[in-house]
Amino acid sequence: AIDPAAPRLPSLYVAAPAGDDSAPSYGCPEPDGTFMVSVPGKGNVIDPDSLSQDVSQADLDTVLSFVRSRLPEITGDPVATTVCMWTESEDGHWLIGHHPAHDRVVLGAGCNGRGFRYAPVIGSILADMTEGTDHAELARFDLGRYEIASTRA
């Protein structure tokens, strides 16, 4: 709980320490007076067909440790918890480009939880690619940096 008499906490963004490429932790005040905090994990390989929506004790301990060390104004237990899943590439960069084995297929994935902010731009780029427009400036996001398996249902 946050003391109602305390000044409203601002939004925050806490980058990982130098040399650590983990996603940043962040938090923001909610309209109901609570404060939402997210401490993302990195490298969790999850099968979407068996994803649990239950918050594990380890997840809760990670978030509580962050809150207690960075936001001492917030006391008490969480009022709500939830699991959030997103796509994440191994190197932390998007996958944007033509499928290596199927030139008529373009892909945009691996958005690392930030795809919603860039969806209009990514969509425009993917549309350009379907029409043959080259985007050489996006070479770092090319799918060729990974071996992509071909699967058939």
PDB file of C-alpha atoms in Angstrom:
ATOM      1  CA  ALA A   1       0.000   0.000   0.000  1.00  0.00           C
ATOM      2  CA  ILE A   2       1.066   3.566  -0.611  1.00  0.00           C
ATOM      3  CA  ASP A   3       0.432   6.161   2.079  1.00  0.00           C
ATOM      4  CA  PRO A   4      -2.449   8.290   0.654  1.00  0.00           C
ATOM      5  CA  ALA A   5      -0.925  11.405   2.238  1.00  0.00           C
ATOM      6  CA  ALA A   6       2.416  10.839   0.498  1.00  0.00           C
ATOM      7  CA  PRO A   7       3.194  12.686  -2.727  1.00  0.00           C
ATOM      8  CA  ARG A   8       2.252  10.666  -5.806  1.00  0.00           C
ATOM      9  CA  LEU A   9       5.161   8.519  -6.993  1.00  0.00           C
ATOM     10  CA  PRO A  10       6.338   9.227 -10.547  1.00  0.00           C
ATOM     11  CA  SER A  11       6.799   6.653 -13.282  1.00  0.00           C
ATOM     12  CA  LEU A  12      10.197   5.019 -13.198  1.00  0.00           C
ATOM     13  CA  TYR A  13      12.525   3.153 -15.506  1.00  0.00           C
ATOM     14  CA  VAL A  14      15.505   1.280 -14.085  1.00  0.00           C
ATOM     15  CA  ALA A  15      18.036   0.012 -16.607  1.00  0.00           C
ATOM     16  CA  ALA A  16      20.093  -3.064 -15.867  1.00  0.00           C
ATOM     17  CA  PRO A  17      23.656  -2.494 -14.630  1.00  0.00           C
ATOM     18  CA  ALA A  18      26.401  -1.849 -17.200  1.00  0.00           C
ATOM     19  CA  GLY A  19      27.248  -5.031 -19.088  1.00  0.00           C
ATOM     20  CA  ASP A  20      23.878  -6.658 -18.300  1.00  0.00           C
ATOM     21  CA  ASP A  21      21.571  -6.790 -21.320  1.00  0.00           C
ATOM     22  CA  SER A  22      18.448  -7.620 -19.309  1.00  0.00           C
ATOM     23  CA  ALA A  23      15.265  -5.708 -20.011  1.00  0.00           C
ATOM     24  CA  PRO A  24      14.712  -2.693 -17.747  1.00  0.00           C
ATOM     25  CA  SER A  25      12.437  -2.775 -14.743  1.00  0.00           C
ATOM     26  CA  TYR A  26       9.734  -0.149 -14.647  1.00  0.00           C
ATOM     27  CA  GLY A  27       6.764   1.078 -12.683  1.00  0.00           C
ATOM     28  CA  CYS A  28       3.978   3.632 -12.863  1.00  0.00           C
ATOM     29  CA  PRO A  29       1.078   4.909 -10.793  1.00  0.00           C
ATOM     30  CA  GLU A  30      -2.305   3.431 -11.629  1.00  0.00           C
ATOM     31  CA  PRO A  31      -5.587   5.396 -11.641  1.00  0.00           C
ATOM     32  CA  ASP A  32      -6.834   3.505  -8.570  1.00  0.00           C
ATOM     33  CA  GLY A  33      -3.916   4.750  -6.425  1.00  0.00           C
ATOM     34  CA  THR A  34      -1.853   1.574  -6.644  1.00  0.00           C
ATOM     35  CA  PHE A  35       1.562   1.371  -8.296  1.00  0.00           C
ATOM     36  CA  MET A  36       2.289  -1.168 -11.042  1.00  0.00           C
ATOM     37  CA  VAL A  37       5.809  -2.650 -11.084  1.00  0.00           C
ATOM     38  CA  SER A  38       7.353  -4.944 -13.689  1.00  0.00           C
ATOM     39  CA  VAL A  39      10.675  -6.730 -13.257  1.00  0.00           C
ATOM     40  CA  PRO A  40      11.140  -8.731 -16.467  1.00  0.00           C
ATOM     41  CA  GLY A  41      13.087 -11.946 -16.623  1.00  0.00           C
ATOM     42  CA  LYS A  42      15.441 -12.827 -19.439  1.00  0.00           C
ATOM     43  CA  GLY A  43      16.015 -16.067 -21.243  1.00  0.00           C
ATOM     44  CA  ASN A  44      12.980 -17.931 -19.967  1.00  0.00           C
ATOM     45  CA  VAL A  45      12.066 -20.450 -22.646  1.00  0.00           C
ATOM     46  CA  ILE A  46       8.359 -21.129 -22.359  1.00  0.00           C
ATOM     47  CA  ASP A  47       6.106 -23.434 -24.317  1.00  0.00           C
ATOM     48  CA  PRO A  48       2.973 -21.326 -24.927  1.00  0.00           C
ATOM     49  CA  ASP A  49       0.825 -24.465 -24.801  1.00  0.00           C
ATOM     50  CA  SER A  50       1.878 -25.100 -21.210  1.00  0.00           C
ATOM     51  CA  LEU A  51       2.298 -21.522 -19.949  1.00  0.00           C
ATOM     52  CA  SER A  52       1.168 -21.128 -16.380  1.00  0.00           C
ATOM     53  CA  GLN A  53      -0.643 -17.911 -15.498  1.00  0.00           C
ATOM     54  CA  ASP A  54       0.264 -18.497 -11.852  1.00  0.00           C
ATOM     55  CA  VAL A  55       2.870 -16.162 -10.368  1.00  0.00           C
ATOM     56  CA  SER A  56       5.609 -18.309  -8.844  1.00  0.00           C
ATOM     57  CA  GLN A  57       7.115 -17.573  -5.454  1.00  0.00           C
ATOM     58  CA  ALA A  58      10.467 -16.944  -7.183  1.00  0.00           C
ATOM     59  CA  ASP A  59       8.823 -14.329  -9.456  1.00  0.00           C
ATOM     60  CA  LEU A  60       7.148 -12.683  -6.484  1.00  0.00           C
ATOM     61  CA  ASP A  61      10.411 -12.655  -4.498  1.00  0.00           C
ATOM     62  CA  THR A  62      12.206 -10.953  -7.411  1.00  0.00           C
ATOM     63  CA  VAL A  63       9.603  -8.204  -7.654  1.00  0.00           C
ATOM     64  CA  LEU A  64       9.393  -7.697  -3.875  1.00  0.00           C
ATOM     65  CA  SER A  65      13.182  -7.451  -3.634  1.00  0.00           C
ATOM     66  CA  PHE A  66      13.177  -4.764  -6.328  1.00  0.00           C
ATOM     67  CA  VAL A  67      10.325  -2.844  -4.682  1.00  0.00           C
ATOM     68  CA  ARG A  68      11.837  -3.012  -1.172  1.00  0.00           C
ATOM     69  CA  SER A  69      15.248  -1.817  -2.386  1.00  0.00           C
ATOM     70  CA  ARG A  70      14.117   0.849  -4.867  1.00  0.00           C
ATOM     71  CA  LEU A  71      10.699   1.985  -3.605  1.00  0.00           C
ATOM     72  CA  PRO A  72      10.671   1.997   0.193  1.00  0.00           C
ATOM     73  CA  GLU A  73       7.553   4.214   0.056  1.00  0.00           C
ATOM     74  CA  ILE A  74       5.595   1.143  -1.002  1.00  0.00           C
ATOM     75  CA  THR A  75       4.865  -1.141   1.923  1.00  0.00           C
ATOM     76  CA  GLY A  76       2.738  -4.199   2.481  1.00  0.00           C
ATOM     77  CA  ASP A  77       1.898  -7.033   0.157  1.00  0.00           C
ATOM     78  CA  PRO A  78       0.946  -6.756  -3.518  1.00  0.00           C
ATOM     79  CA  VAL A  79      -2.764  -6.187  -4.128  1.00  0.00           C
ATOM     80  CA  ALA A  80      -2.636  -8.083  -7.443  1.00  0.00           C
ATOM     81  CA  THR A  81      -0.171 -10.072  -9.528  1.00  0.00           C
ATOM     82  CA  THR A  82      -0.201 -11.303 -13.095  1.00  0.00           C
ATOM     83  CA  VAL A  83       2.006 -13.079 -15.625  1.00  0.00           C
ATOM     84  CA  CYS A  84       2.973 -11.331 -18.848  1.00  0.00           C
ATOM     85  CA  MET A  85       4.475 -13.211 -21.783  1.00  0.00           C
ATOM     86  CA  TRP A  86       6.192 -11.721 -24.813  1.00  0.00           C
ATOM     87  CA  THR A  87       8.453 -12.867 -27.600  1.00  0.00           C
ATOM     88  CA  GLU A  88      12.146 -12.354 -27.054  1.00  0.00           C
ATOM     89  CA  SER A  89      14.989 -13.049 -29.429  1.00  0.00           C
ATOM     90  CA  GLU A  90      18.231 -14.507 -28.149  1.00  0.00           C
ATOM     91  CA  ASP A  91      20.222 -11.330 -28.845  1.00  0.00           C
ATOM     92  CA  GLY A  92      17.472  -8.903 -27.797  1.00  0.00           C
ATOM     93  CA  HIS A  93      16.938  -7.506 -31.309  1.00  0.00           C
ATOM     94  CA  TRP A  94      13.903  -7.810 -33.534  1.00  0.00           C
ATOM     95  CA  LEU A  95      13.554 -10.361 -36.299  1.00  0.00           C
ATOM     96  CA  ILE A  96      12.482  -8.450 -39.396  1.00  0.00           C
ATOM     97  CA  GLY A  97      12.814  -9.699 -42.935  1.00  0.00           C
ATOM     98  CA  HIS A  98      12.134 -12.344 -45.521  1.00  0.00           C
ATOM     99  CA  HIS A  99      12.011 -15.965 -44.435  1.00  0.00           C
ATOM    100  CA  PRO A 100      15.271 -17.532 -45.694  1.00  0.00           C
ATOM    101  CA  ALA A 101      13.503 -20.430 -47.419  1.00  0.00           C
ATOM    102  CA  HIS A 102      10.331 -18.635 -48.535  1.00  0.00           C
ATOM    103  CA  ASP A 103      10.973 -15.244 -50.126  1.00  0.00           C
ATOM    104  CA  ARG A 104       7.254 -14.437 -50.305  1.00  0.00           C
ATOM    105  CA  VAL A 105       6.996 -14.624 -46.509  1.00  0.00           C
ATOM    106  CA  VAL A 106       8.053 -11.665 -44.354  1.00  0.00           C
ATOM    107  CA  LEU A 107       8.296 -11.897 -40.590  1.00  0.00           C
ATOM    108  CA  GLY A 108       8.336  -9.419 -37.756  1.00  0.00           C
ATOM    109  CA  ALA A 109       8.900 -10.956 -34.330  1.00  0.00           C
ATOM    110  CA  GLY A 110      11.093 -10.978 -31.239  1.00  0.00           C
ATOM    111  CA  CYS A 111       9.786  -7.613 -30.083  1.00  0.00           C
ATOM    112  CA  ASN A 112      10.943  -8.140 -26.497  1.00  0.00           C
ATOM    113  CA  GLY A 113       7.817  -6.634 -24.932  1.00  0.00           C
ATOM    114  CA  ARG A 114       8.048  -3.371 -26.843  1.00  0.00           C
ATOM    115  CA  GLY A 115       6.391  -4.300 -30.128  1.00  0.00           C
ATOM    116  CA  PHE A 116       3.163  -2.441 -29.364  1.00  0.00           C
ATOM    117  CA  ARG A 117       5.034   0.877 -29.375  1.00  0.00           C
ATOM    118  CA  TYR A 118       6.580   0.224 -32.760  1.00  0.00           C
ATOM    119  CA  ALA A 119       3.743  -1.684 -34.453  1.00  0.00           C
ATOM    120  CA  PRO A 120       2.895   1.090 -36.955  1.00  0.00           C
ATOM    121  CA  VAL A 121       6.512   1.398 -38.108  1.00  0.00           C
ATOM    122  CA  ILE A 122       7.172  -2.350 -38.170  1.00  0.00           C
ATOM    123  CA  GLY A 123       3.908  -2.898 -40.065  1.00  0.00           C
ATOM    124  CA  SER A 124       4.872  -0.267 -42.634  1.00  0.00           C
ATOM    125  CA  ILE A 125       8.310  -1.837 -43.090  1.00  0.00           C
ATOM    126  CA  LEU A 126       6.831  -5.322 -43.503  1.00  0.00           C
ATOM    127  CA  ALA A 127       4.343  -3.962 -46.053  1.00  0.00           C
ATOM    128  CA  ASP A 128       7.233  -2.326 -47.952  1.00  0.00           C
ATOM    129  CA  MET A 129       9.109  -5.629 -47.957  1.00  0.00           C
ATOM    130  CA  THR A 130       6.130  -7.460 -49.463  1.00  0.00           C
ATOM    131  CA  GLU A 131       6.236  -4.919 -52.315  1.00  0.00           C
ATOM    132  CA  GLY A 132       9.969  -5.365 -52.898  1.00  0.00           C
ATOM    133  CA  THR A 133      11.257  -2.250 -51.123  1.00  0.00           C
ATOM    134  CA  ASP A 134      14.657  -2.914 -49.588  1.00  0.00           C
ATOM    135  CA  HIS A 135      15.476  -1.698 -46.093  1.00  0.00           C
ATOM    136  CA  ALA A 136      19.254  -2.116 -45.944  1.00  0.00           C
ATOM    137  CA  GLU A 137      19.376  -0.049 -42.729  1.00  0.00           C
ATOM    138  CA  LEU A 138      17.634  -2.929 -40.971  1.00  0.00           C
ATOM    139  CA  ALA A 139      20.306  -5.545 -41.729  1.00  0.00           C
ATOM    140  CA  ARG A 140      21.000  -6.058 -38.016  1.00  0.00           C
ATOM    141  CA  PHE A 141      17.465  -7.445 -37.653  1.00  0.00           C
ATOM    142  CA  ASP A 142      17.750  -9.899 -40.562  1.00  0.00           C
ATOM    143  CA  LEU A 143      16.494 -13.411 -39.886  1.00  0.00           C
ATOM    144  CA  GLY A 144      19.648 -14.843 -41.446  1.00  0.00           C
ATOM    145  CA  ARG A 145      21.475 -14.443 -38.135  1.00  0.00           C
ATOM    146  CA  TYR A 146      19.533 -17.458 -36.861  1.00  0.00           C
ATOM    147  CA  GLU A 147      18.924 -20.896 -38.251  1.00  0.00           C
ATOM    148  CA  ILE A 148      15.201 -21.011 -38.872  1.00  0.00           C
ATOM    149  CA  ALA A 149      13.614 -24.432 -39.014  1.00  0.00           C
ATOM    150  CA  SER A 150      11.078 -25.198 -41.684  1.00  0.00           C
ATOM    151  CA  THR A 151       8.045 -26.951 -40.241  1.00  0.00           C
ATOM    152  CA  ARG A 152       4.861 -28.249 -41.797  1.00  0.00           C
ATOM    153  CA  ALA A 153       1.679 -29.119 -39.975  1.00  0.00           C
TER     154      ALA A 153
END
